[in-house]
Every structure is written in C-alpha cells, then in structure tokens.
Amino acid sequence: MTVELICVGTELLLGNTVNTNAAFLSEQCAMLGLSMYYQSVVGDNPGRLEGLLQAAKGRSDIIILSGGLGPTQDDLTKETAAAVMGKKLVEDSKAREGIQQFMAKRGREITENNWKQAMVPEGCKVLYNPNGTAPGIIIEDGDTCMVLLPGPPNELIPMFEEQVYPYLHNLQPEVICSRMVKLCGIGESAAETEILDLIEGQQNPTVAPYAKTGEVHLRITAKAESEDAAYALIGPMEEELQRRFGSLVYTDDPQVTLEMAIAKLLEGRQLTVTTAESCTGGLLAGRLINVPGISSYFKEGHITYSNEAKEKILGVSHDTLERYGAVSAQTAEEMAKGGARAAGADICVAITGIAGPEGGTEEKPVGLVYISCWCKGRILTQKNLYTGSRSKIREYSVASALTLLRQAILEEGNTQDSQ
Amino acid sequence: MTVELICVGTELLLGNTVNTNAAFLSEQCAMLGLSMYYQSVVGDNPGRLEGLLQAAKGRSDIIILSGGLGPTQDDLTKETAAAVMGKKLVEDSKAREGIQQFMAKRGREITENNWKQAMVPEGCKVLYNPNGTAPGIIIEDGDTCMVLLPGPPNELIPMFEEQVYPYLHNLQPEVICSRMVKLCGIGESAAETEILDLIEGQQNPTVAPYAKTGEVHLRITAKAESEDAAYALIGPMEEELQRRFGSLVYTDDPQVTLEMAIAKLLEGRQLTVTTAESCTGGLLAGRLINVPGISSYFKEGHITYSNEAKEKILGVSHDTLERYGAVSAQTAEEMAKGGARAAGADICVAITGIAGPEGGTEEKPVGLVYISCWCKGRILTQKNLYTGSRSKIREYSVASALTLLRQAILEEGNTQDSQ
C-alpha cells in the first residue's frame, strides 16, 4: 500500500519550524511497511490544499495530513478534506465534551470558535485527543483513506502511536515487524560496506541503516502472514548482524540509547563514573544524566575549561600542561586519573580538544580532540580529528567518549571474568 | 516572485533524516521576500521528480532543489532537471578540477562515477563547492529559474549563503532587508499579544515571531527600492519593539545567541561565572562553552547530581538537604553560593529540579525546577514548573537559567552604576 504526507502550515513555509512531524510519520510508515513516494507542505490555503489532495487521492492509498485543525478561521484542513471526500461536517458530542474538559482542567475560557473543533466529517472515525482541543480524524471511502492529525508534536505523536498506528497496521493484509540493531564505534559507510551483500537484492527481510551522530542504527523489517512468521524471518538476519558487528552492537531495543546501555553496564558491574570535560563543557555529563536513575552510578562531574581548573580540581601537573599543552594525550590522561580521584569514582572519562573556530595551529588543528578513560587503574586514550562546526566537533567528541567509556567497561568486565 | 522547494532523497521519505534543509531554505527565502506556497519531498525516482518539476514550472518563478547530486547511478536530479529545462549535459572543466583537488586533499581515490559530477547543463551557472564534490547549478530560461543544491547541510548552507542568496537578491526588482530582535524571558504567546496591533494588517515592514526554546525572535522585514529606504522603514518598527520589550531584548544581531550576549556582558563588566548543576547535568555549562573565547570568564563548573556531591563540592549543608530536600529554593541558593566560592567566581548559576519521568510527588511534581543565581553577594532565585519530557524540562531549565544569569548581570551593572 502507498501512503503520502501533506503537512499544512505557513510556519513550515516560512521556515519558523523544522518539520519533525514529517520525519516521525515517515519512519512510522516505513515501520508499517507502507511505501511513501511523496511528501508536501502547503500553507493554510484551501485552494492549494484541495489541488494537492486531489492529486494525492489519484496516486496514493493513504493520505496523512498534519496541521490546520486549530480553532481559527485560517485552519481549514478538515473542511477541505471533507469536501474532497464528499462528506458534510456534523458535531461530535464526545469531541465537544473533550474540549470542555480540556479547557476546564486548565482554567481556560472557551471561546465560540473552539466549538468548530468539535465538528467532524459524517461517518468518520474520531481520534480523541487528551493532549489538546483538536480531535484527529480518519475518513474512508472505497479507495482512499485520509488521516488528519493535529500539528503540535506533543499531540500528534501520542495520537499516532496509540490510535493511528494500530489502525494502519490492521489495514495491511500482512503483518510488518521490525527490530533495531544499534551500533557505536563504526561509521555509516564502514557499516554499510560490511553489509552491502545483505542490502543488495534484499526483499524480505530488509535492512536499512540510519546514521546518527557517532552511531549507526540498522533496522530489520519483515512482512509475513503472522508476527511469529515475521520474527522467524528477522531472527537469522539479526544473528548475522550480531555476528558481523560483535561488540559494536550495544542494543537491539529501539527504546535504548547508548547512555542507557552504558548505565545498565555500570549497574551490572556496580561501577561508578565521573567526567572531566574541557571543550565539551558538560555535554558528556549531560548525556549520561539523560538516563533516569543514573544517580547511583554518576554522582558528580567536573568542567575544567581553564588550565588553572585542570590543575586545581583534577591535579593535572603544571609541567604536563607546559610541556605538552592542554590538548594532548598526556593532559587527557592526567585529567581522567585526577577526575576519578577527585570524585572517588571507579571510572573517569576526560575530554580535551580544540572545538574552534579559533585556536587551531598547524600542529594542533581545530577538531583535534583527545579522549581518555581511566578505569580502576587501566587507561584507554584516543586521538580524534573531527571536521565541521564547533557544535559538530563537540557532539562527535561526546559520542566518541561514550563509545570509549563503554569499551572500557566491557574490557574491565573481561579482566574481571578472566581473573 | 514565487519560489518552491523540492527536496530529493529516499532518506527523507523513510524518515532517516529530518529535513532541516527545508527549514533553512524557507527562512532564507522569507528573508529574500520570496513567496513560498509549496514544498515537496520525492525519492530518487526520475519519473516522479519530472512530474513534480513540470507542475512546479507551471506555478512558480523559482524552483530550488536539494539532494540527488551525488556520484551514484541513483542520483538523477541534475539529469532530470536538465531534461525538463531542455538542456544537454556538458563537462565543466573547472568543476572537474575541483573534484580532483577535493579528493586529492583528503587522500581519497577518484572513482569513474565521480566524473559524472563534473557534467552540467549547457549554459548554466555553476556554483563551485569547496566542501564537497557536487557543484551546485542554476539553470535559467525565460520564465523559470531552477537552483540545484547538494543535499548535505554542510555543503548546502555555505553554497546558498555565499552564492545563491546574492543571486536571488539580484533577481528581485526590490531590495528586501530584515533585522532580528531577539527576546528572552517572555513566552511566544505573551510576546505575540504585545504586538498583535503591529502584526494585524501589517504590510511593509512586516513582523514575524519565531518561537525558540525559552526565547522569541521577532523578524522585521521591509521591501523598498534601496537598502537605505528599506532600513528607513525598519528603523521605527525596531524602536517600537525595543520600547515595548525593553530589557527583554538581548540583541538585534541575527548571529548573536543568548550565550554570546551573556559572554559580552561578562566581558564588559569583567565578571567571571561558574555553574552548579543537578538535573541539567552540564547542559548549562555546555551552552556557555558554545561561545568561543568564553574561557576568560568561565573557568570551571560543577555537576553535583548526588546529595553527597552537593555537600562535598558546594558545601550545601546536610541540614538544608534533610529539611527542605535537594529540590528546594534553599538548596538552590546554597548551591549557587557554594559554587561561586568553590570556583572563586563572581557569579554562580545553580539548577536543581525533577526532570522525571520518575521521582515526582504531589508536593514536588516532575517539572519542578529551582534556579538560583548568586552574583557578588546578591541572590536571585526562581521557581519553575515545566511540562514535557525529561529532555524538554532540562532544555527549558537551561534557557531559564541563562535568562536569570543575564538579569543578574544587568542588575549588578545597575547597582554599580548607581554607586
């Protein structure tokens, strides 16, 4: 089945807003095994929207619209979609009640135009919205299914996940299942090269790589007549990916992030960690503290941006800073060792580098970043040279530091196991 | 003049990538005063792309395409666009040379398909690309102008800013100028309410609000026959906005971020700052260290996630933690005071809160965040209640902390001035 997206909103045409809804909906449709060939953005203009809807109706089985369901006169997505599908608008009493409750709970006054949001195309399926006043709508006729969703992501995402995903899943003659294998410590093209033979000529299951900063996610998707049959197709492919990528795989759970996988390793081995950051200035600690409940394993971290702070807090020797400079393997290692001591932690990850745009030299260019991980007396140090903006260099440094931290914990585990 | 965007790339249809190019190009076109009515995304499929291009040619003066200029057989944007515009492809020797140099500099081998990227439509304007191997292209015929840009943002953005923006600016019969007034410490709807009378019925200049996390940016745009005339229209509007928003305006320079504005205030008043973060775990320091050259004013910061760390590093009293809890105004204030002392800084911003998703109670719900700023003996403390995910709560906390820091520096300045 084919699907297309139409996002309605002048704010998208003016560039006020990045269209994250399109990325979310596209990924969800891919997971559902729907083929998407077109996405469009149009303003709150009924004539142009109608033109797009007519074209979409002629070429796609499912049309998903987002935005333009608000209470104002400008919001005309529902009216236009109903007209294209030949439906009248009627009031839905449950939607009216929902609006009343939503506004009452927030102590906001209901204005006359709010009731416009309780009008729905006759015979449609209404998607009630606990997070806002605009209900979503599914309109069906023989050939086409139109899904109308509110624009704000905090309303659209739960409505899609809870109500639209199961609905579209049921429309499919086949079951689609997928699993995600997440890798760290390998680049996208290297990962792709490793599995080119699997990607080429693939039919069912398929493998698709998604590049993230410092990570590669591989989604395996299979279609079959039942869930069991789909997972039976996925299983051997997942084993093959596990075999090829080994310890680079940090999870096969789509909900688990790299920092969550690390937190679990820390918990399993009862290790505490701290950070000593220079150019990343707290972003590494910020990533670790993304994980709820990390507080048992991460108690404190230090941002030592100046040389004085590196000496005072971490005990980096003045001589090392003078002789090798603040951006050097020696300084990184002393930062890691001193950071662990200062915090009384089992592990410390230290980062020192030149994020630019100024401050680079021939010998130590912008993008040169040393990362060192001290783990109970053993030390791993990495020299990296990144390209890109100041913020890109810092983001990649954090991703590499997390990968190095994971490696250090895994090696520590192996050492323990072999003792 | 009208413009439309066509972004080419299967990765967008699969949701692997968020379409930030569309937001960037839309904002640039709005700044140029071009009217955008449509954006589309299509895969690397010449048939569907040709259909879209034909439709676009019939309704828009300028068509901007991004993506599909790579070296592989799949990349067919250039071939399809040239066919629609009735142009043959010919080799451009300067583009060929550029590819050679780009690859040589990186020590990468040139494969046969790289030379495909040196082929351009006859009679077109070639946009040379120092950041990649795909040159951009401008094809003109009587009525339509097509602009082809490479997909990677680090190639597309500089190419647009340096080569396409001036080109499109010249096509315009009128000059378009704009200025950005950036506000912190006020929400989008409150800001909009303040200027509703200016927005309603506006013609020239126009004011458009752009909501950012914890900030609102107001863009004033004017069209006129000359730059001087455009700025003459902008001037009184900018004064009016300055008058209405007063010290909430932190800059009128589009390049200046809130942390840059704060760094400038610190420099002007020769004040040093440090941070003491709990739930934001380094993200506030990370924002300050976004500013190149901040090292003179920010030397170190502390992440004190556990109660022990708050006591040990910041000297928060055990009694305070016991009596009021880690998330309280009292703890935030002791963190700020102790952080400044530990770092020997003039100012310390402290954050302590419940970012969730667990850990909330009736009395102290998820989203409760105290921010305290100690500045040379004076202290400002703020209680906030945010909604949203863990990461949203942390982002908003950081934005509020920067706003409070700015306020503290401004007040310190006033105190000094009045002494």
PDB file of C-alpha atoms in Angstrom, chain A residues 175-358:
ATOM      1  CA  VAL A 175       1.951  -8.170   9.390  1.00  0.00           C
ATOM      2  CA  ILE A 176       5.040  -5.986   9.432  1.00  0.00           C
ATOM      3  CA  CYS A 177       7.564  -6.412  12.205  1.00  0.00           C
ATOM      4  CA  SER A 178      10.913  -4.785  12.730  1.00  0.00           C
ATOM      5  CA  ARG A 179      13.841  -4.851  15.059  1.00  0.00           C
ATOM      6  CA  MET A 180      16.636  -2.329  15.506  1.00  0.00           C
ATOM      7  CA  VAL A 181      20.293  -3.232  15.928  1.00  0.00           C
ATOM      8  CA  LYS A 182      22.213  -0.203  17.227  1.00  0.00           C
ATOM      9  CA  LEU A 183      25.956   0.144  16.724  1.00  0.00           C
ATOM     10  CA  CYS A 184      28.560   2.501  18.170  1.00  0.00           C
ATOM     11  CA  GLY A 185      32.205   2.861  17.264  1.00  0.00           C
ATOM     12  CA  ILE A 186      31.732   2.461  13.491  1.00  0.00           C
ATOM     13  CA  GLY A 187      30.911   5.000  10.775  1.00  0.00           C
ATOM     14  CA  GLU A 188      27.938   4.777   8.438  1.00  0.00           C
ATOM     15  CA  SER A 189      29.876   3.928   5.296  1.00  0.00           C
ATOM     16  CA  ALA A 190      32.023   1.324   7.051  1.00  0.00           C
ATOM     17  CA  ALA A 191      28.884  -0.266   8.487  1.00  0.00           C
ATOM     18  CA  GLU A 192      27.188  -0.191   5.100  1.00  0.00           C
ATOM     19  CA  THR A 193      30.218  -1.773   3.439  1.00  0.00           C
ATOM     20  CA  GLU A 194      30.087  -4.646   5.933  1.00  0.00           C
ATOM     21  CA  ILE A 195      26.522  -5.476   4.923  1.00  0.00           C
ATOM     22  CA  LEU A 196      26.430  -4.461   1.248  1.00  0.00           C
ATOM     23  CA  ASP A 197      25.859  -8.079   0.270  1.00  0.00           C
ATOM     24  CA  LEU A 198      22.855  -8.226   2.603  1.00  0.00           C
ATOM     25  CA  ILE A 199      21.366  -4.956   1.350  1.00  0.00           C
ATOM     26  CA  GLU A 200      21.822  -5.701  -2.350  1.00  0.00           C
ATOM     27  CA  GLY A 201      18.902  -7.545  -3.763  1.00  0.00           C
ATOM     28  CA  GLN A 202      17.196  -7.742  -0.374  1.00  0.00           C
ATOM     29  CA  GLN A 203      13.489  -8.499  -0.379  1.00  0.00           C
ATOM     30  CA  ASN A 204      12.173  -9.799   2.909  1.00  0.00           C
ATOM     31  CA  PRO A 205      13.520  -9.060   5.455  1.00  0.00           C
ATOM     32  CA  THR A 206      15.129  -5.734   4.535  1.00  0.00           C
ATOM     33  CA  VAL A 207      17.944  -3.969   6.384  1.00  0.00           C
ATOM     34  CA  ALA A 208      18.166  -0.170   6.365  1.00  0.00           C
ATOM     35  CA  PRO A 209      20.977   1.826   8.006  1.00  0.00           C
ATOM     36  CA  TYR A 210      20.113   5.090   9.796  1.00  0.00           C
ATOM     37  CA  ALA A 211      23.108   7.333  10.555  1.00  0.00           C
ATOM     38  CA  LYS A 212      23.081   9.129  13.914  1.00  0.00           C
ATOM     39  CA  THR A 213      25.881  11.207  15.426  1.00  0.00           C
ATOM     40  CA  GLY A 214      28.595   8.680  16.246  1.00  0.00           C
ATOM     41  CA  GLU A 215      26.178   5.789  15.860  1.00  0.00           C
ATOM     42  CA  VAL A 216      24.590   3.670  13.150  1.00  0.00           C
ATOM     43  CA  HIS A 217      21.187   2.066  13.614  1.00  0.00           C
ATOM     44  CA  LEU A 218      20.231  -0.890  11.432  1.00  0.00           C
ATOM     45  CA  ARG A 219      16.519  -1.595  11.125  1.00  0.00           C
ATOM     46  CA  ILE A 220      15.488  -5.090  10.040  1.00  0.00           C
ATOM     47  CA  THR A 221      11.917  -5.240   8.731  1.00  0.00           C
ATOM     48  CA  ALA A 222       9.970  -8.284   7.613  1.00  0.00           C
ATOM     49  CA  LYS A 223       6.474  -8.863   6.211  1.00  0.00           C
ATOM     50  CA  ALA A 224       4.626 -12.107   6.824  1.00  0.00           C
ATOM     51  CA  GLU A 225       1.162 -13.532   7.457  1.00  0.00           C
ATOM     52  CA  SER A 226       1.737 -13.562  11.239  1.00  0.00           C
ATOM     53  CA  GLU A 227       4.013 -11.954  13.829  1.00  0.00           C
ATOM     54  CA  ASP A 228       5.696 -15.268  14.515  1.00  0.00           C
ATOM     55  CA  ALA A 229       6.432 -15.772  10.842  1.00  0.00           C
ATOM     56  CA  ALA A 230       7.811 -12.213  10.551  1.00  0.00           C
ATOM     57  CA  TYR A 231      10.125 -12.652  13.550  1.00  0.00           C
ATOM     58  CA  ALA A 232      11.217 -16.011  12.131  1.00  0.00           C
ATOM     59  CA  LEU A 233      12.437 -14.081   9.074  1.00  0.00           C
ATOM     60  CA  ILE A 234      14.073 -11.387  11.222  1.00  0.00           C
ATOM     61  CA  GLY A 235      15.871 -13.784  13.579  1.00  0.00           C
ATOM     62  CA  PRO A 236      18.571 -15.154  11.241  1.00  0.00           C
ATOM     63  CA  MET A 237      19.277 -11.654   9.866  1.00  0.00           C
ATOM     64  CA  GLU A 238      19.680 -10.249  13.361  1.00  0.00           C
ATOM     65  CA  GLU A 239      22.044 -13.098  14.264  1.00  0.00           C
ATOM     66  CA  GLU A 240      24.039 -12.388  11.114  1.00  0.00           C
ATOM     67  CA  LEU A 241      24.329  -8.688  12.049  1.00  0.00           C
ATOM     68  CA  GLN A 242      25.313  -9.605  15.617  1.00  0.00           C
ATOM     69  CA  ARG A 243      27.934 -11.963  14.203  1.00  0.00           C
ATOM     70  CA  ARG A 244      29.374  -9.366  11.851  1.00  0.00           C
ATOM     71  CA  PHE A 245      29.411  -6.429  14.258  1.00  0.00           C
ATOM     72  CA  GLY A 246      30.101  -8.258  17.541  1.00  0.00           C
ATOM     73  CA  SER A 247      30.649  -5.952  20.480  1.00  0.00           C
ATOM     74  CA  LEU A 248      29.901  -2.874  18.353  1.00  0.00           C
ATOM     75  CA  VAL A 249      26.221  -3.761  18.878  1.00  0.00           C
ATOM     76  CA  TYR A 250      25.092  -2.054  22.060  1.00  0.00           C
ATOM     77  CA  THR A 251      21.391  -2.933  21.955  1.00  0.00           C
ATOM     78  CA  ASP A 252      18.610  -4.446  19.875  1.00  0.00           C
ATOM     79  CA  ASP A 253      15.911  -2.468  21.686  1.00  0.00           C
ATOM     80  CA  PRO A 254      14.727   0.623  19.775  1.00  0.00           C
ATOM     81  CA  GLN A 255      13.989   2.450  23.052  1.00  0.00           C
ATOM     82  CA  VAL A 256      17.500   2.006  24.467  1.00  0.00           C
ATOM     83  CA  THR A 257      20.026   4.811  23.906  1.00  0.00           C
ATOM     84  CA  LEU A 258      23.801   4.461  24.151  1.00  0.00           C
ATOM     85  CA  GLU A 259      23.812   6.204  27.539  1.00  0.00           C
ATOM     86  CA  MET A 260      21.093   3.845  28.755  1.00  0.00           C
ATOM     87  CA  ALA A 261      23.126   0.825  27.614  1.00  0.00           C
ATOM     88  CA  ILE A 262      26.127   2.235  29.484  1.00  0.00           C
ATOM     89  CA  ALA A 263      24.055   2.847  32.620  1.00  0.00           C
ATOM     90  CA  LYS A 264      22.979  -0.787  32.517  1.00  0.00           C
ATOM     91  CA  LEU A 265      26.598  -1.952  32.231  1.00  0.00           C
ATOM     92  CA  LEU A 266      27.553   0.262  35.188  1.00  0.00           C
ATOM     93  CA  GLU A 267      24.707  -1.199  37.193  1.00  0.00           C
ATOM     94  CA  GLY A 268      25.564  -4.784  36.277  1.00  0.00           C
ATOM     95  CA  ARG A 269      29.200  -4.328  37.288  1.00  0.00           C
ATOM     96  CA  GLN A 270      28.470  -1.936  40.182  1.00  0.00           C
ATOM     97  CA  LEU A 271      30.860   0.713  38.863  1.00  0.00           C
ATOM     98  CA  THR A 272      30.643   4.468  39.394  1.00  0.00           C
ATOM     99  CA  VAL A 273      31.647   7.002  36.753  1.00  0.00           C
ATOM    100  CA  THR A 274      32.564  10.679  36.639  1.00  0.00           C
ATOM    101  CA  THR A 275      33.525  13.139  33.903  1.00  0.00           C
ATOM    102  CA  ALA A 276      36.248  15.738  33.409  1.00  0.00           C
ATOM    103  CA  GLU A 277      35.427  17.917  30.431  1.00  0.00           C
ATOM    104  CA  SER A 278      37.205  20.759  28.745  1.00  0.00           C
ATOM    105  CA  CYS A 279      35.958  21.628  25.220  1.00  0.00           C
ATOM    106  CA  THR A 280      32.667  19.720  25.591  1.00  0.00           C
ATOM    107  CA  GLY A 281      31.973  21.682  28.766  1.00  0.00           C
ATOM    108  CA  GLY A 282      29.373  19.457  30.399  1.00  0.00           C
ATOM    109  CA  LEU A 283      27.713  17.919  27.350  1.00  0.00           C
ATOM    110  CA  LEU A 284      29.104  14.440  28.116  1.00  0.00           C
ATOM    111  CA  ALA A 285      27.747  14.563  31.668  1.00  0.00           C
ATOM    112  CA  GLY A 286      24.522  15.944  30.205  1.00  0.00           C
ATOM    113  CA  ARG A 287      24.187  12.839  28.018  1.00  0.00           C
ATOM    114  CA  LEU A 288      24.770  10.478  30.946  1.00  0.00           C
ATOM    115  CA  ILE A 289      22.217  12.355  33.037  1.00  0.00           C
ATOM    116  CA  ASN A 290      19.676  11.791  30.249  1.00  0.00           C
ATOM    117  CA  VAL A 291      19.210   8.402  31.917  1.00  0.00           C
ATOM    118  CA  PRO A 292      16.683   8.460  34.746  1.00  0.00           C
ATOM    119  CA  GLY A 293      18.148   6.712  37.760  1.00  0.00           C
ATOM    120  CA  ILE A 294      21.787   7.245  36.753  1.00  0.00           C
ATOM    121  CA  SER A 295      22.346   8.952  40.130  1.00  0.00           C
ATOM    122  CA  SER A 296      23.533   5.727  41.768  1.00  0.00           C
ATOM    123  CA  TYR A 297      26.426   5.480  39.287  1.00  0.00           C
ATOM    124  CA  PHE A 298      27.089   9.106  38.389  1.00  0.00           C
ATOM    125  CA  LYS A 299      27.358  11.364  41.429  1.00  0.00           C
ATOM    126  CA  GLU A 300      29.387  14.315  40.187  1.00  0.00           C
ATOM    127  CA  GLY A 301      31.319  15.656  37.249  1.00  0.00           C
ATOM    128  CA  HIS A 302      33.735  18.470  36.595  1.00  0.00           C
ATOM    129  CA  ILE A 303      34.045  21.054  33.869  1.00  0.00           C
ATOM    130  CA  THR A 304      37.625  22.239  33.774  1.00  0.00           C
ATOM    131  CA  TYR A 305      37.820  24.673  30.926  1.00  0.00           C
ATOM    132  CA  SER A 306      40.858  26.623  32.091  1.00  0.00           C
ATOM    133  CA  ASN A 307      44.328  25.262  32.794  1.00  0.00           C
ATOM    134  CA  GLU A 308      44.041  26.510  36.393  1.00  0.00           C
ATOM    135  CA  ALA A 309      40.917  24.407  36.882  1.00  0.00           C
ATOM    136  CA  LYS A 310      42.644  21.358  35.399  1.00  0.00           C
ATOM    137  CA  GLU A 311      45.438  21.788  37.943  1.00  0.00           C
ATOM    138  CA  LYS A 312      43.284  22.770  40.917  1.00  0.00           C
ATOM    139  CA  ILE A 313      40.393  20.319  40.571  1.00  0.00           C
ATOM    140  CA  LEU A 314      41.957  17.402  38.700  1.00  0.00           C
ATOM    141  CA  GLY A 315      45.560  17.735  39.816  1.00  0.00           C
ATOM    142  CA  VAL A 316      46.968  17.835  36.276  1.00  0.00           C
ATOM    143  CA  SER A 317      50.618  18.781  36.712  1.00  0.00           C
ATOM    144  CA  HIS A 318      51.725  22.255  35.702  1.00  0.00           C
ATOM    145  CA  ASP A 319      54.687  20.674  33.979  1.00  0.00           C
ATOM    146  CA  THR A 320      52.463  18.470  31.750  1.00  0.00           C
ATOM    147  CA  LEU A 321      50.361  21.462  30.703  1.00  0.00           C
ATOM    148  CA  GLU A 322      53.503  23.474  29.954  1.00  0.00           C
ATOM    149  CA  ARG A 323      55.349  20.730  28.117  1.00  0.00           C
ATOM    150  CA  TYR A 324      52.573  19.030  26.114  1.00  0.00           C
ATOM    151  CA  GLY A 325      49.816  21.621  26.171  1.00  0.00           C
ATOM    152  CA  ALA A 326      46.227  21.379  27.381  1.00  0.00           C
ATOM    153  CA  VAL A 327      45.237  19.474  24.242  1.00  0.00           C
ATOM    154  CA  SER A 328      47.464  16.399  24.436  1.00  0.00           C
ATOM    155  CA  ALA A 329      47.261  12.728  25.314  1.00  0.00           C
ATOM    156  CA  GLN A 330      49.266  13.402  28.481  1.00  0.00           C
ATOM    157  CA  THR A 331      46.851  16.047  29.748  1.00  0.00           C
ATOM    158  CA  ALA A 332      43.822  13.910  28.850  1.00  0.00           C
ATOM    159  CA  GLU A 333      45.254  11.014  30.828  1.00  0.00           C
ATOM    160  CA  GLU A 334      46.065  13.117  33.874  1.00  0.00           C
ATOM    161  CA  MET A 335      42.576  14.629  33.705  1.00  0.00           C
ATOM    162  CA  ALA A 336      40.998  11.173  33.671  1.00  0.00           C
ATOM    163  CA  LYS A 337      43.114   9.896  36.519  1.00  0.00           C
ATOM    164  CA  GLY A 338      42.693  13.041  38.605  1.00  0.00           C
ATOM    165  CA  GLY A 339      38.965  13.253  37.894  1.00  0.00           C
ATOM    166  CA  ALA A 340      38.416   9.727  39.191  1.00  0.00           C
ATOM    167  CA  ARG A 341      40.369  10.567  42.332  1.00  0.00           C
ATOM    168  CA  ALA A 342      38.551  13.868  42.924  1.00  0.00           C
ATOM    169  CA  ALA A 343      35.147  12.230  42.609  1.00  0.00           C
ATOM    170  CA  GLY A 344      36.088   8.947  44.272  1.00  0.00           C
ATOM    171  CA  ALA A 345      34.734   7.126  41.213  1.00  0.00           C
ATOM    172  CA  ASP A 346      35.785   3.839  39.600  1.00  0.00           C
ATOM    173  CA  ILE A 347      35.888   5.367  36.134  1.00  0.00           C
ATOM    174  CA  CYS A 348      36.518   8.841  34.738  1.00  0.00           C
ATOM    175  CA  VAL A 349      36.135   9.953  31.129  1.00  0.00           C
ATOM    176  CA  ALA A 350      38.112  13.072  30.198  1.00  0.00           C
ATOM    177  CA  ILE A 351      37.862  15.182  27.058  1.00  0.00           C
ATOM    178  CA  THR A 352      40.215  17.942  25.943  1.00  0.00           C
ATOM    179  CA  GLY A 353      40.303  19.387  22.468  1.00  0.00           C
ATOM    180  CA  ILE A 354      40.092  22.346  20.135  1.00  0.00           C
ATOM    181  CA  ALA A 355      36.485  22.909  19.082  1.00  0.00           C
ATOM    182  CA  GLY A 356      37.281  26.060  17.132  1.00  0.00           C
ATOM    183  CA  PRO A 357      36.590  28.095  15.172  1.00  0.00           C
ATOM    184  CA  GLU A 358      39.738  29.830  16.508  1.00  0.00           C
TER     185      GLU A 358
END
